[in-house]
PDB file of C-alpha atoms in Angstrom:
ATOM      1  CA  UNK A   1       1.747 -18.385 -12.021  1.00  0.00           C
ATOM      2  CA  UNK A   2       2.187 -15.233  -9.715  1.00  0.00           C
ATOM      3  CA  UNK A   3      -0.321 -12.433 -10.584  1.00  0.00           C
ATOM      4  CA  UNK A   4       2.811  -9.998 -10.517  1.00  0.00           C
ATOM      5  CA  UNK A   5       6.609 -11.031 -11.667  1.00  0.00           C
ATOM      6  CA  UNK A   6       9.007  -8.581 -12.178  1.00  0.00           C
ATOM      7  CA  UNK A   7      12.630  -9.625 -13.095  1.00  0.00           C
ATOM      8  CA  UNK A   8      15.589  -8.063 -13.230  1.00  0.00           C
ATOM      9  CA  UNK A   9      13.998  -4.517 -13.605  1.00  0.00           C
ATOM     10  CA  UNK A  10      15.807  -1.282 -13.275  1.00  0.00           C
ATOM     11  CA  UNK A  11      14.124   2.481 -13.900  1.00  0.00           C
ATOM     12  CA  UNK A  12      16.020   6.032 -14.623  1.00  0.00           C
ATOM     13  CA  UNK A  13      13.889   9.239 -14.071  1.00  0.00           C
ATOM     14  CA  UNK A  14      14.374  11.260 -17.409  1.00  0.00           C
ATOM     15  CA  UNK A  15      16.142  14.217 -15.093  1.00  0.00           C
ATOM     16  CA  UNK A  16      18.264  11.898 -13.064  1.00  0.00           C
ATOM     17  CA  UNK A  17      21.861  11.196 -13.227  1.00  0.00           C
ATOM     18  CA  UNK A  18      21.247   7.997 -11.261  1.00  0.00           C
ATOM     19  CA  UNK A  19      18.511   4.799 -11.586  1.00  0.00           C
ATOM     20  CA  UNK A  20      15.485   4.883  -9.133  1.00  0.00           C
ATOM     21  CA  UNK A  21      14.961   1.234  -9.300  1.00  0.00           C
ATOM     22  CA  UNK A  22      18.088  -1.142  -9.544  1.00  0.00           C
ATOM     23  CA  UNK A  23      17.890  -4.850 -10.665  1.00  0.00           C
ATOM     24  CA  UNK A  24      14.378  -5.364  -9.056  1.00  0.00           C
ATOM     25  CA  UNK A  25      13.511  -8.793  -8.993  1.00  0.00           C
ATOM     26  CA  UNK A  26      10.520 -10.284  -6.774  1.00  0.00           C
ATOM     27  CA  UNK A  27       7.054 -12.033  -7.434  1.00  0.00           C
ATOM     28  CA  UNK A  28       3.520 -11.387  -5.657  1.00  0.00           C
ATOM     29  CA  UNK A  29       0.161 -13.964  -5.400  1.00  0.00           C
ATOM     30  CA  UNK A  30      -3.196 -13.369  -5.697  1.00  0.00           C
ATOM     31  CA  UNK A  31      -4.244 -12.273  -2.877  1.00  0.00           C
ATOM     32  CA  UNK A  32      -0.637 -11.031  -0.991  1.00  0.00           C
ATOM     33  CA  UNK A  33      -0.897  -7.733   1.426  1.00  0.00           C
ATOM     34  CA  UNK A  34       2.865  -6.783   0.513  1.00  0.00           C
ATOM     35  CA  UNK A  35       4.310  -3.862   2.842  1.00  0.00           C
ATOM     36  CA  UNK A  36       7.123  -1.389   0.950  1.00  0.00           C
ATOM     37  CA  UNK A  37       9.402   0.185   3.590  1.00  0.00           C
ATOM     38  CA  UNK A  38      12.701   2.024   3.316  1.00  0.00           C
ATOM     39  CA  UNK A  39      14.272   5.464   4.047  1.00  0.00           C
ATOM     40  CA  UNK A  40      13.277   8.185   1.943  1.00  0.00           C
ATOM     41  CA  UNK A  41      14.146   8.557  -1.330  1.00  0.00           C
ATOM     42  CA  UNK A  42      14.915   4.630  -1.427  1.00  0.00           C
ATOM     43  CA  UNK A  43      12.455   4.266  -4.470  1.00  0.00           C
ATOM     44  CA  UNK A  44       9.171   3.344  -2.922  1.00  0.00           C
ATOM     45  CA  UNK A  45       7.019   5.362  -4.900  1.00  0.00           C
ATOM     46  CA  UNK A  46       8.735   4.923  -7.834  1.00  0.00           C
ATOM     47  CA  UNK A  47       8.387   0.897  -7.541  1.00  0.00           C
ATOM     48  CA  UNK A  48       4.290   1.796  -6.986  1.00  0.00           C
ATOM     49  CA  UNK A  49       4.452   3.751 -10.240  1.00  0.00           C
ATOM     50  CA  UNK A  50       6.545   0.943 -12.337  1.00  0.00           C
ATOM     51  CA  UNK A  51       3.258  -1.276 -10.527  1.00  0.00           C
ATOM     52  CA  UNK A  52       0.763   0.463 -11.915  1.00  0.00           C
ATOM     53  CA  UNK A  53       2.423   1.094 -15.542  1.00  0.00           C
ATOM     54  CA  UNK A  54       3.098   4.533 -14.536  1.00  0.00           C
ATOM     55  CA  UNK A  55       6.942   3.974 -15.727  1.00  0.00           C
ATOM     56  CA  UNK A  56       8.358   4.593 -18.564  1.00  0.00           C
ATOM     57  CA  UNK A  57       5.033   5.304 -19.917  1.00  0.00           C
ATOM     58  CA  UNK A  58       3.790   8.185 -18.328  1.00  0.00           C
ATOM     59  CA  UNK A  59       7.192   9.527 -16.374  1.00  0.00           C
ATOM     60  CA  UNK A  60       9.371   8.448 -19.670  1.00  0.00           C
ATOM     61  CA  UNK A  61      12.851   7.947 -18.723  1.00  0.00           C
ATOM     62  CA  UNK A  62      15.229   4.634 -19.216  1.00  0.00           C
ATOM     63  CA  UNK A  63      14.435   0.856 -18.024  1.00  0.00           C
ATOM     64  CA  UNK A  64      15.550  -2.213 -18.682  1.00  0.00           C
ATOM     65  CA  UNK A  65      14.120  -6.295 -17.601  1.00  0.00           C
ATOM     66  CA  UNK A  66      10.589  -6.965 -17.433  1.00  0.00           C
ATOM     67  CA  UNK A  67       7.300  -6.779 -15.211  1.00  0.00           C
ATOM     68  CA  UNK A  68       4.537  -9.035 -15.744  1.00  0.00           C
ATOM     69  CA  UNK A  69       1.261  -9.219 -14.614  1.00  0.00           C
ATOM     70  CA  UNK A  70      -1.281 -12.277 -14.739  1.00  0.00           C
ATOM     71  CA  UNK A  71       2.220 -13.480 -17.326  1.00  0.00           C
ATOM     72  CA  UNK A  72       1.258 -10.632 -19.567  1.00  0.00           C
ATOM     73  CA  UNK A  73       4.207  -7.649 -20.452  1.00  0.00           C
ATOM     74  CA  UNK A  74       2.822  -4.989 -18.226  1.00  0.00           C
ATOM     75  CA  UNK A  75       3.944  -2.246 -21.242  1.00  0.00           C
ATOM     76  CA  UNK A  76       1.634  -3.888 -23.786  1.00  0.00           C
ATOM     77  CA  UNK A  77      -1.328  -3.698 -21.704  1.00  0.00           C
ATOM     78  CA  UNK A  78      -3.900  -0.989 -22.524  1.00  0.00           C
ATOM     79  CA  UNK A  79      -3.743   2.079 -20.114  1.00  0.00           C
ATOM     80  CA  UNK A  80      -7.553   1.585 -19.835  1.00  0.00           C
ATOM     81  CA  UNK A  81      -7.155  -1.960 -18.648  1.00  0.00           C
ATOM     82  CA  UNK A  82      -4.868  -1.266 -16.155  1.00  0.00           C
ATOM     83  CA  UNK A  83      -6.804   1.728 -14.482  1.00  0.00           C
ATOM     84  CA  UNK A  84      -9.305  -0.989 -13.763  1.00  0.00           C
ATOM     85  CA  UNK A  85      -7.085  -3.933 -12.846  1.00  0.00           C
ATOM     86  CA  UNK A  86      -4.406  -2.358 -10.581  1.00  0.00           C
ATOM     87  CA  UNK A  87      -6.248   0.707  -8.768  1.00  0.00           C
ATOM     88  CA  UNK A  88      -3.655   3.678  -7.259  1.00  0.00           C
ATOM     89  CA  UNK A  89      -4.421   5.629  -4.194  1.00  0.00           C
ATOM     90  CA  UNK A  90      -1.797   8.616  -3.947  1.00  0.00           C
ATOM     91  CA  UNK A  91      -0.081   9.659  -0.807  1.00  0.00           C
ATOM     92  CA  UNK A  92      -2.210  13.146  -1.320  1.00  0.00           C
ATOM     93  CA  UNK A  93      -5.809  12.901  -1.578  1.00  0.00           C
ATOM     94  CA  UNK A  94      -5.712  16.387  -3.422  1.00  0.00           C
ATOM     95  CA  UNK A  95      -3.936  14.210  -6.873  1.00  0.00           C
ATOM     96  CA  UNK A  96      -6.955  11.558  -6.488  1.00  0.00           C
ATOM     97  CA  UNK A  97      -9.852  13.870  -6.735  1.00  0.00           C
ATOM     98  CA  UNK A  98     -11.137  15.155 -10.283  1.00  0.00           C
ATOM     99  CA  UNK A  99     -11.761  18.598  -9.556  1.00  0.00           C
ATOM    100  CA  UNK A 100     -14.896  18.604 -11.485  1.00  0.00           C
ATOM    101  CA  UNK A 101     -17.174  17.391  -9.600  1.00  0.00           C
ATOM    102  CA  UNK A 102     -19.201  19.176  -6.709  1.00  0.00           C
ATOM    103  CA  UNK A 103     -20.327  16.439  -4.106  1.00  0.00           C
ATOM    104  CA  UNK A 104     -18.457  13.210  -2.857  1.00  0.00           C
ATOM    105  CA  UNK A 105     -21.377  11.046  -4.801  1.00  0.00           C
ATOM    106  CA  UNK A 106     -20.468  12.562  -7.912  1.00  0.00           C
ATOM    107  CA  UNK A 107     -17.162  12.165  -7.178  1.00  0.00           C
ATOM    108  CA  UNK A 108     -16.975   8.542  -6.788  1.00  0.00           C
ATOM    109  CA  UNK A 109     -19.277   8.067  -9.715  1.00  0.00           C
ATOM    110  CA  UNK A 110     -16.829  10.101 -11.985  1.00  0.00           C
ATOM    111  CA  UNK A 111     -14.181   6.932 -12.060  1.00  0.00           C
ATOM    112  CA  UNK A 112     -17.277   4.505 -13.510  1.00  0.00           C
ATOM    113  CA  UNK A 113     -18.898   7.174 -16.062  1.00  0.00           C
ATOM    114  CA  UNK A 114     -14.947   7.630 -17.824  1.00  0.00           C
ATOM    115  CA  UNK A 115     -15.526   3.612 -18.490  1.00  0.00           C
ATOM    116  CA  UNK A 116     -19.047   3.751 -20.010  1.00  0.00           C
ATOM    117  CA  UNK A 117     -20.783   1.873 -17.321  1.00  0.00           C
ATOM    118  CA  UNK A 118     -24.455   2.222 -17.461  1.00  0.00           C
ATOM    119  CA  UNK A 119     -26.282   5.319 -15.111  1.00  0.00           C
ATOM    120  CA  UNK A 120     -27.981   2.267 -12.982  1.00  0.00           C
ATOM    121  CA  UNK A 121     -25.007   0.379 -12.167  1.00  0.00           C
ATOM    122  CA  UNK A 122     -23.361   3.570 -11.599  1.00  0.00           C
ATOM    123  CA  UNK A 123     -25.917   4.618  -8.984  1.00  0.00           C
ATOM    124  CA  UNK A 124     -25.821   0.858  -7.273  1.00  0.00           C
ATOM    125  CA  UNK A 125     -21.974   0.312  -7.152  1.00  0.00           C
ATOM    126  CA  UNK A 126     -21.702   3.803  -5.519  1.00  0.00           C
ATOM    127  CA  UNK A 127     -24.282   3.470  -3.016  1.00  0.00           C
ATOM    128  CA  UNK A 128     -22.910  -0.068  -2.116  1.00  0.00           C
ATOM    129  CA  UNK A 129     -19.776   1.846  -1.710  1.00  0.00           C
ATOM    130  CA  UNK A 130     -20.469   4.599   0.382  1.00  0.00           C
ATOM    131  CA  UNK A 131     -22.437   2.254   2.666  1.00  0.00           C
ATOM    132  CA  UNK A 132     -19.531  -0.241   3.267  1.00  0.00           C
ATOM    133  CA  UNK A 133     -17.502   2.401   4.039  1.00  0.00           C
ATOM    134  CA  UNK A 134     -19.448   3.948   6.424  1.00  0.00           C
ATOM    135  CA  UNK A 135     -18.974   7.761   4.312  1.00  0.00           C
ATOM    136  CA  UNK A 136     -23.281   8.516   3.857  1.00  0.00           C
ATOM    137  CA  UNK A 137     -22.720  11.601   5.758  1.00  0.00           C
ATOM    138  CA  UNK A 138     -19.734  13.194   3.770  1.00  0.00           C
ATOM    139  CA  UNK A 139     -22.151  12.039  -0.068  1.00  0.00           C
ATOM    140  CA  UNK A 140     -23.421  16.016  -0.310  1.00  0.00           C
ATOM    141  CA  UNK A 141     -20.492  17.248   0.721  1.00  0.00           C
ATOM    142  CA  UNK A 142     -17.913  19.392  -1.712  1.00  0.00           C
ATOM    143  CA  UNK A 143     -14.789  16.868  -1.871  1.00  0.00           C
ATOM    144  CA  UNK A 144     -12.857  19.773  -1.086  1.00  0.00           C
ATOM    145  CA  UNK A 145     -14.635  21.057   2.658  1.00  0.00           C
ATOM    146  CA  UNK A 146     -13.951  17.817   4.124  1.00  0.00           C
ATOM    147  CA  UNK A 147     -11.018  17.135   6.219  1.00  0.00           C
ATOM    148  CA  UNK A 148      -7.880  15.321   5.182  1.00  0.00           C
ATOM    149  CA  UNK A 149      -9.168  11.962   6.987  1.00  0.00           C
ATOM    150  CA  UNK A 150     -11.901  12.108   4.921  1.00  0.00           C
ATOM    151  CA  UNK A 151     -10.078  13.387   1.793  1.00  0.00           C
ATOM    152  CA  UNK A 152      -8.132   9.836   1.778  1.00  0.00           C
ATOM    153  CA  UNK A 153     -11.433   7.845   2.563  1.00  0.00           C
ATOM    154  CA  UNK A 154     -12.886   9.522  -0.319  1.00  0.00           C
ATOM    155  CA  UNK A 155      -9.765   8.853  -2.266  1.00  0.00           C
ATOM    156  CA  UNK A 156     -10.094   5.168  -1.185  1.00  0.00           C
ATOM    157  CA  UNK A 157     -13.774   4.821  -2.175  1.00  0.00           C
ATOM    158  CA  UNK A 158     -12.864   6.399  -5.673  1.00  0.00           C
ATOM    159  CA  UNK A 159     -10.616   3.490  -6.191  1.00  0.00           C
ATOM    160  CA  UNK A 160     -12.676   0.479  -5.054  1.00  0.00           C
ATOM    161  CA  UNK A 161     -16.108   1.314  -6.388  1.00  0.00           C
ATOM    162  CA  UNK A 162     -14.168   0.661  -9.910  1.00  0.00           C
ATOM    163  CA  UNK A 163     -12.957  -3.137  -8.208  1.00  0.00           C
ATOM    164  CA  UNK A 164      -9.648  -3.170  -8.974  1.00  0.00           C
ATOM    165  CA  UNK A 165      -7.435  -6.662  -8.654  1.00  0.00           C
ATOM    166  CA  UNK A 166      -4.735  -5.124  -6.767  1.00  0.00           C
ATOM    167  CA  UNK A 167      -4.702  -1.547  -4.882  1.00  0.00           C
ATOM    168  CA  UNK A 168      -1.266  -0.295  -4.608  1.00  0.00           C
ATOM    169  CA  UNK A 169      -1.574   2.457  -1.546  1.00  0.00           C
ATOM    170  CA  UNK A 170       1.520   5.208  -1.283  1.00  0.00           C
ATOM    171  CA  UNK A 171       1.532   6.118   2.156  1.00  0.00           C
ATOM    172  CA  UNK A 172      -2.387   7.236   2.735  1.00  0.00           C
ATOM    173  CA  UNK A 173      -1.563   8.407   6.035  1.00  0.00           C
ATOM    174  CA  UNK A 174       1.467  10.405   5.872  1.00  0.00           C
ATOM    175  CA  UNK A 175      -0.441  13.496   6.338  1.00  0.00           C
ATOM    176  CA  UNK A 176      -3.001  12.153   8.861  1.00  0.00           C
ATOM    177  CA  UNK A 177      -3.431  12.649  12.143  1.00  0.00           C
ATOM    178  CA  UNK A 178      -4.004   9.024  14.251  1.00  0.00           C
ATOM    179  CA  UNK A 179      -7.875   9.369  14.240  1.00  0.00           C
ATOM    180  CA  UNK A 180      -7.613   9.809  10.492  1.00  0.00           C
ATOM    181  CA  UNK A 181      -5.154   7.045  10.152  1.00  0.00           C
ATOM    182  CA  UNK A 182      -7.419   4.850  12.319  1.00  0.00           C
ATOM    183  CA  UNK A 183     -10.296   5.043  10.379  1.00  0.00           C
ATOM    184  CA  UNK A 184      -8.226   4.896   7.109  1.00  0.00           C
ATOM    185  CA  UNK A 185      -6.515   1.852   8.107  1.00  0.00           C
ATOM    186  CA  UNK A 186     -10.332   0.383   8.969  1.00  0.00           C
ATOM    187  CA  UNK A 187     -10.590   1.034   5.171  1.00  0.00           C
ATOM    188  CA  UNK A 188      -7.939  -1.140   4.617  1.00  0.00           C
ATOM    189  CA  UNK A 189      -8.301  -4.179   6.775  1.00  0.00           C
ATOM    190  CA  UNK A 190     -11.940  -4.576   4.698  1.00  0.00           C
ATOM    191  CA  UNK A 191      -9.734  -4.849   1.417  1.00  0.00           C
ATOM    192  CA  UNK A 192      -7.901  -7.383   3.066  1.00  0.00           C
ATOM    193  CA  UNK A 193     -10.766  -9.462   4.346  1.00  0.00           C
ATOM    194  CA  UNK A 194     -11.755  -9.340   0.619  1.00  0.00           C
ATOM    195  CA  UNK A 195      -8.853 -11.278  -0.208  1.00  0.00           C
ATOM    196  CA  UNK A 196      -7.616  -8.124  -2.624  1.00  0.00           C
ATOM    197  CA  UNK A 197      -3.921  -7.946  -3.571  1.00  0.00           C
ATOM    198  CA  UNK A 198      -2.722  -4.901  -1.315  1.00  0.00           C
ATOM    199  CA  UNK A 199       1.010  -3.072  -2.281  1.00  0.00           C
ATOM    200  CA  UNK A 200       1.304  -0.661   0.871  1.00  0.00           C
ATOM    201  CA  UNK A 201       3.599   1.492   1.266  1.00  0.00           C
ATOM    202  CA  UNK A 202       3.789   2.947   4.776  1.00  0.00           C
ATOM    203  CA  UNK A 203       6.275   4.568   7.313  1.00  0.00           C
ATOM    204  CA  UNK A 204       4.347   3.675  10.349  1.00  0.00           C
ATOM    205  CA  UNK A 205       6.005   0.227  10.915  1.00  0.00           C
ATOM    206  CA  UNK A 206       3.654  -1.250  13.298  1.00  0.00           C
ATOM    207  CA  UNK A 207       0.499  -1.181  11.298  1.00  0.00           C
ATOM    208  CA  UNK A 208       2.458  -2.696   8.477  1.00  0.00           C
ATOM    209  CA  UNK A 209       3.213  -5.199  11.462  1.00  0.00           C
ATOM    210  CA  UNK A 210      -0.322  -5.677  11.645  1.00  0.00           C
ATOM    211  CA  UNK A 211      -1.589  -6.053   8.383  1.00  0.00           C
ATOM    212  CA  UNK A 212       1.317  -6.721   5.700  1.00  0.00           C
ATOM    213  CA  UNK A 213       1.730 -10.552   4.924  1.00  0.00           C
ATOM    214  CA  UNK A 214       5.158 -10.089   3.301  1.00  0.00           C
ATOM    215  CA  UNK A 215       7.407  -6.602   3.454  1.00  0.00           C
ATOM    216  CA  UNK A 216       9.911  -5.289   1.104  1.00  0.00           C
ATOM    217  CA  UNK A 217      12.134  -3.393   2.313  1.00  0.00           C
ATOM    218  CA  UNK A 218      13.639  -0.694   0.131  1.00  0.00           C
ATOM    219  CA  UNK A 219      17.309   1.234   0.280  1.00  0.00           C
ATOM    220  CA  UNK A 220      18.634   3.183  -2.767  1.00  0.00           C
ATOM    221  CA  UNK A 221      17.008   1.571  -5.343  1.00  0.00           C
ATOM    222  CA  UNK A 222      17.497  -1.678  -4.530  1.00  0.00           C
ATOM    223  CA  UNK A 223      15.381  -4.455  -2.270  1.00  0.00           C
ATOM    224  CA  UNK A 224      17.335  -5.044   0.816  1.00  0.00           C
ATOM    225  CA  UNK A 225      14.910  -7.892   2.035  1.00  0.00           C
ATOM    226  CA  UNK A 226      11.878  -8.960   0.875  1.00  0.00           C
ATOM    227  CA  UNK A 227      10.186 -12.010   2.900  1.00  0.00           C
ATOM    228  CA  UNK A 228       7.116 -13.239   5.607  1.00  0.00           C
ATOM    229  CA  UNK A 229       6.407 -10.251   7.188  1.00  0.00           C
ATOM    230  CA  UNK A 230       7.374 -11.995  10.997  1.00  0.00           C
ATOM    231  CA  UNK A 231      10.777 -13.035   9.501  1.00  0.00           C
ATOM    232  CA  UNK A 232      11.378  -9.310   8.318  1.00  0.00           C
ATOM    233  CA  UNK A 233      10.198  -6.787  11.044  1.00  0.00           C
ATOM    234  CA  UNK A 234      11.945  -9.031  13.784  1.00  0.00           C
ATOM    235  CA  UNK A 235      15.619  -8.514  11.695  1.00  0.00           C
ATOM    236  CA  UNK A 236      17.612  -5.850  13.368  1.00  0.00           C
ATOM    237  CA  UNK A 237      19.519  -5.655  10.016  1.00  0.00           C
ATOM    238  CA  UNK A 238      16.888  -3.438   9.077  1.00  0.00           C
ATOM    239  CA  UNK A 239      18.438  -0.617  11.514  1.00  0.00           C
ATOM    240  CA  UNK A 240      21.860  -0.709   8.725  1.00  0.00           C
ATOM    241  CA  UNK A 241      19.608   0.302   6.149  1.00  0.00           C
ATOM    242  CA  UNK A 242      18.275   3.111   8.092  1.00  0.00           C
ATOM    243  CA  UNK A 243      14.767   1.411   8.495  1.00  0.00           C
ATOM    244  CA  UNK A 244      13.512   1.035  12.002  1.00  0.00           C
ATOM    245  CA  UNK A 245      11.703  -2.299  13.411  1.00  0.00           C
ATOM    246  CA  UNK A 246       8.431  -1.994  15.339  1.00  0.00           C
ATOM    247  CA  UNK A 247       8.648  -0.880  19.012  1.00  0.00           C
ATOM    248  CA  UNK A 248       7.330  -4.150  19.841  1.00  0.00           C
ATOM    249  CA  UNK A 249      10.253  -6.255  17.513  1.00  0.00           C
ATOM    250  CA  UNK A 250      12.698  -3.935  20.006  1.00  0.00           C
ATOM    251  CA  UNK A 251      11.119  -5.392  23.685  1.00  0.00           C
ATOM    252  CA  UNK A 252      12.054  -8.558  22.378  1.00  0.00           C
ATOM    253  CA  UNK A 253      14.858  -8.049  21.799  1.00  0.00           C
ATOM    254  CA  UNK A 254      15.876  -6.138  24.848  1.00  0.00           C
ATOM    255  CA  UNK A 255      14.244  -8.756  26.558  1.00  0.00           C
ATOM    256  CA  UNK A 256      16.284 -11.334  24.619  1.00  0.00           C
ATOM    257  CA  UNK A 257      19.549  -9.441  25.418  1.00  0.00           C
ATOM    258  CA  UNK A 258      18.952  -9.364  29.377  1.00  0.00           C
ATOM    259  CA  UNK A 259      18.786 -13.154  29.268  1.00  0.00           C
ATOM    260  CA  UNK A 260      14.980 -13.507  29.223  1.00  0.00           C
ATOM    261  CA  UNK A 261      13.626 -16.750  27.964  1.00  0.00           C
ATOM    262  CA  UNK A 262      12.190 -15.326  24.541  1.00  0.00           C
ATOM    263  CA  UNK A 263      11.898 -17.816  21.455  1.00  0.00           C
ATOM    264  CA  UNK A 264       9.971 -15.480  19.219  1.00  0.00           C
ATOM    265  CA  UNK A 265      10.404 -11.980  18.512  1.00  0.00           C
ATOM    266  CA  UNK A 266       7.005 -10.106  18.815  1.00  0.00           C
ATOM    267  CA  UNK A 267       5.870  -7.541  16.046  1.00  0.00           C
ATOM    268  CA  UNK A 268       2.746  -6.822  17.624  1.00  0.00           C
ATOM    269  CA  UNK A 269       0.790  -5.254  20.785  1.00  0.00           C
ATOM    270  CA  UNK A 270      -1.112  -8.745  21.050  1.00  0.00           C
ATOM    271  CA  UNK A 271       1.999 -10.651  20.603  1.00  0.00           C
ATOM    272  CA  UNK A 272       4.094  -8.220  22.896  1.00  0.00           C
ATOM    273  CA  UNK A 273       1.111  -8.486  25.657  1.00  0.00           C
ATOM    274  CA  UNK A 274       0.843 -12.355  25.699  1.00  0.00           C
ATOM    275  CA  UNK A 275       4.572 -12.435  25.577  1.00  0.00           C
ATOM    276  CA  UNK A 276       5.093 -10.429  28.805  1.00  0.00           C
ATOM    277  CA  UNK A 277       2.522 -12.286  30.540  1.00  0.00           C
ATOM    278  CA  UNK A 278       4.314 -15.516  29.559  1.00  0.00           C
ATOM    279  CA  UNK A 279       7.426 -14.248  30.996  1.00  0.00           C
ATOM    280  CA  UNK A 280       5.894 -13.000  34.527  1.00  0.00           C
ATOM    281  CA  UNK A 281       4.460 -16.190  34.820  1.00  0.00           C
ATOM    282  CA  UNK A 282       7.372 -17.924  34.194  1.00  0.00           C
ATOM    283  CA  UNK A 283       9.360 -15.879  37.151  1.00  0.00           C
TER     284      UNK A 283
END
């Protein structure tokens, strides 16, 4: 059984003329890093919210067919339950953080004191935290008089210390600059090691490249492709739905063009690198 199943599923904001999600039909496993790409406004974020239960429930609106998760109707599961089992990191750090609390310790034990959890484990899951993380020197610090980098580390932290199933991510470095995005993608590849389920959505295409098992690619409300991430990112289909391929994915095919012996379209540096070598070798 697939720890996610949605069939048939189609969403209509409560303002819109038009559905935000049309006939969505696709499956995840334990354990899947799934990358969401598209143009904008193809319905990204709103898949992330119909994820995490956020639609109809909280946004309202129209929908029709079904999601599941673990086989269960994702609408007749407890909005308490599935803050814990399917964790939500926002594409602004500002939406993740309570407001309420004055240091980045507090902060990340506000998440664990809303579900009753005892002051000690509170105290020990946090620490543990902040420690895998690598974020001791930001734990006095005012959430808000750190920079965005950090905001979205923060933001992270806030989400695992409650050890969520799956973490659906919208676009955590959108507003980043690359030393922020490195050490927020860092963040990510330990989720991954964990064997978490990981929903990412993400615009920059070659870290999806590098992390994403499968990809989904999104175009006005509808899934265009959804498959192994190697099979997808090497498609140049993907350019008709306004969706670029990695930089690397383009060599290849460039190379392929100008009659270069290339079985296998890279999608990353590594790949790229060793491919290249193979080729000057080959001369």
């Amino acid at each position: 059984m697939a720890l996610i199943e949605i069939d048939d599923f189609s969403y209509q904001y409560p303002v819109s003329d038009d559905f935000a999600l049309k006939n969505i039909t696709f499956s995840i496993e334990q354990g899947d890093f799934v990358g969401v790409i598209g143009p904008n406004g193809s319905g990204k974020t709103t898949l992330c919210n119909a994820i995490r239960g956020f639609v109809p429930s909280f946004y309202k609106g129209i929908s029709f067919g079904q999601i599941l998760f673990e086989g269960k109707d994702l609408s007749k599961i407890s909005s308490g339950e599935l803050a814990v089992r399917i964790g939500y990191i926002f594409q602004n750090p500002f939406n993740q953080i309570s407001y309420i609390k004055d240091t980045v310790f507090e902060e990340l034990c506000f998440g664990l004191e809303n579900l009753g959890v005892e002051a000690s484990e509170i105290i020990r899951r946090v620490e543990a935290i902040i420690d895998e993380l690598g974020i001791g020197y930001l734990k006095d610090k005012n959430p808000f008089e750190i920079s965005g980098g950090q905001q979205q580390r923060v933001a992270l932290a806030s989400i695992l210390v409650m050890d969520p199933d799956v973490l659906v991510i919208d676009e955590p470095t959108s507003q980043l600059d690359p030393v922020g995005t490195e050490q927020v993608f860092a963040i990510i590849d330990l989720v991954k090691q964990k064997g978490k389920t990981v929903i990412l959505v993400e615009h920059k295409i070659d870290l999806v490249a590098e992390y994403a098992d499968k990809i989904i690619v999104m175009d006005k409300g509808r899934i265009a492709f959804f498959g192994p991430t190697r099979e997808i990112l090497s498609d140049e289909r993907l350019l008709d739905h306004d969706t670029q391929i990695p930089v690397y994915a383009r060599i290849g095919h460039r190379l392929r063009k100008a009659g270069k012996p290339v079985e296998r379209i890279p999608i990353t540096h590594e790949e790229t690198v060793v491919l290249l070598r193979d080729l000057m070798n080959h001369k």
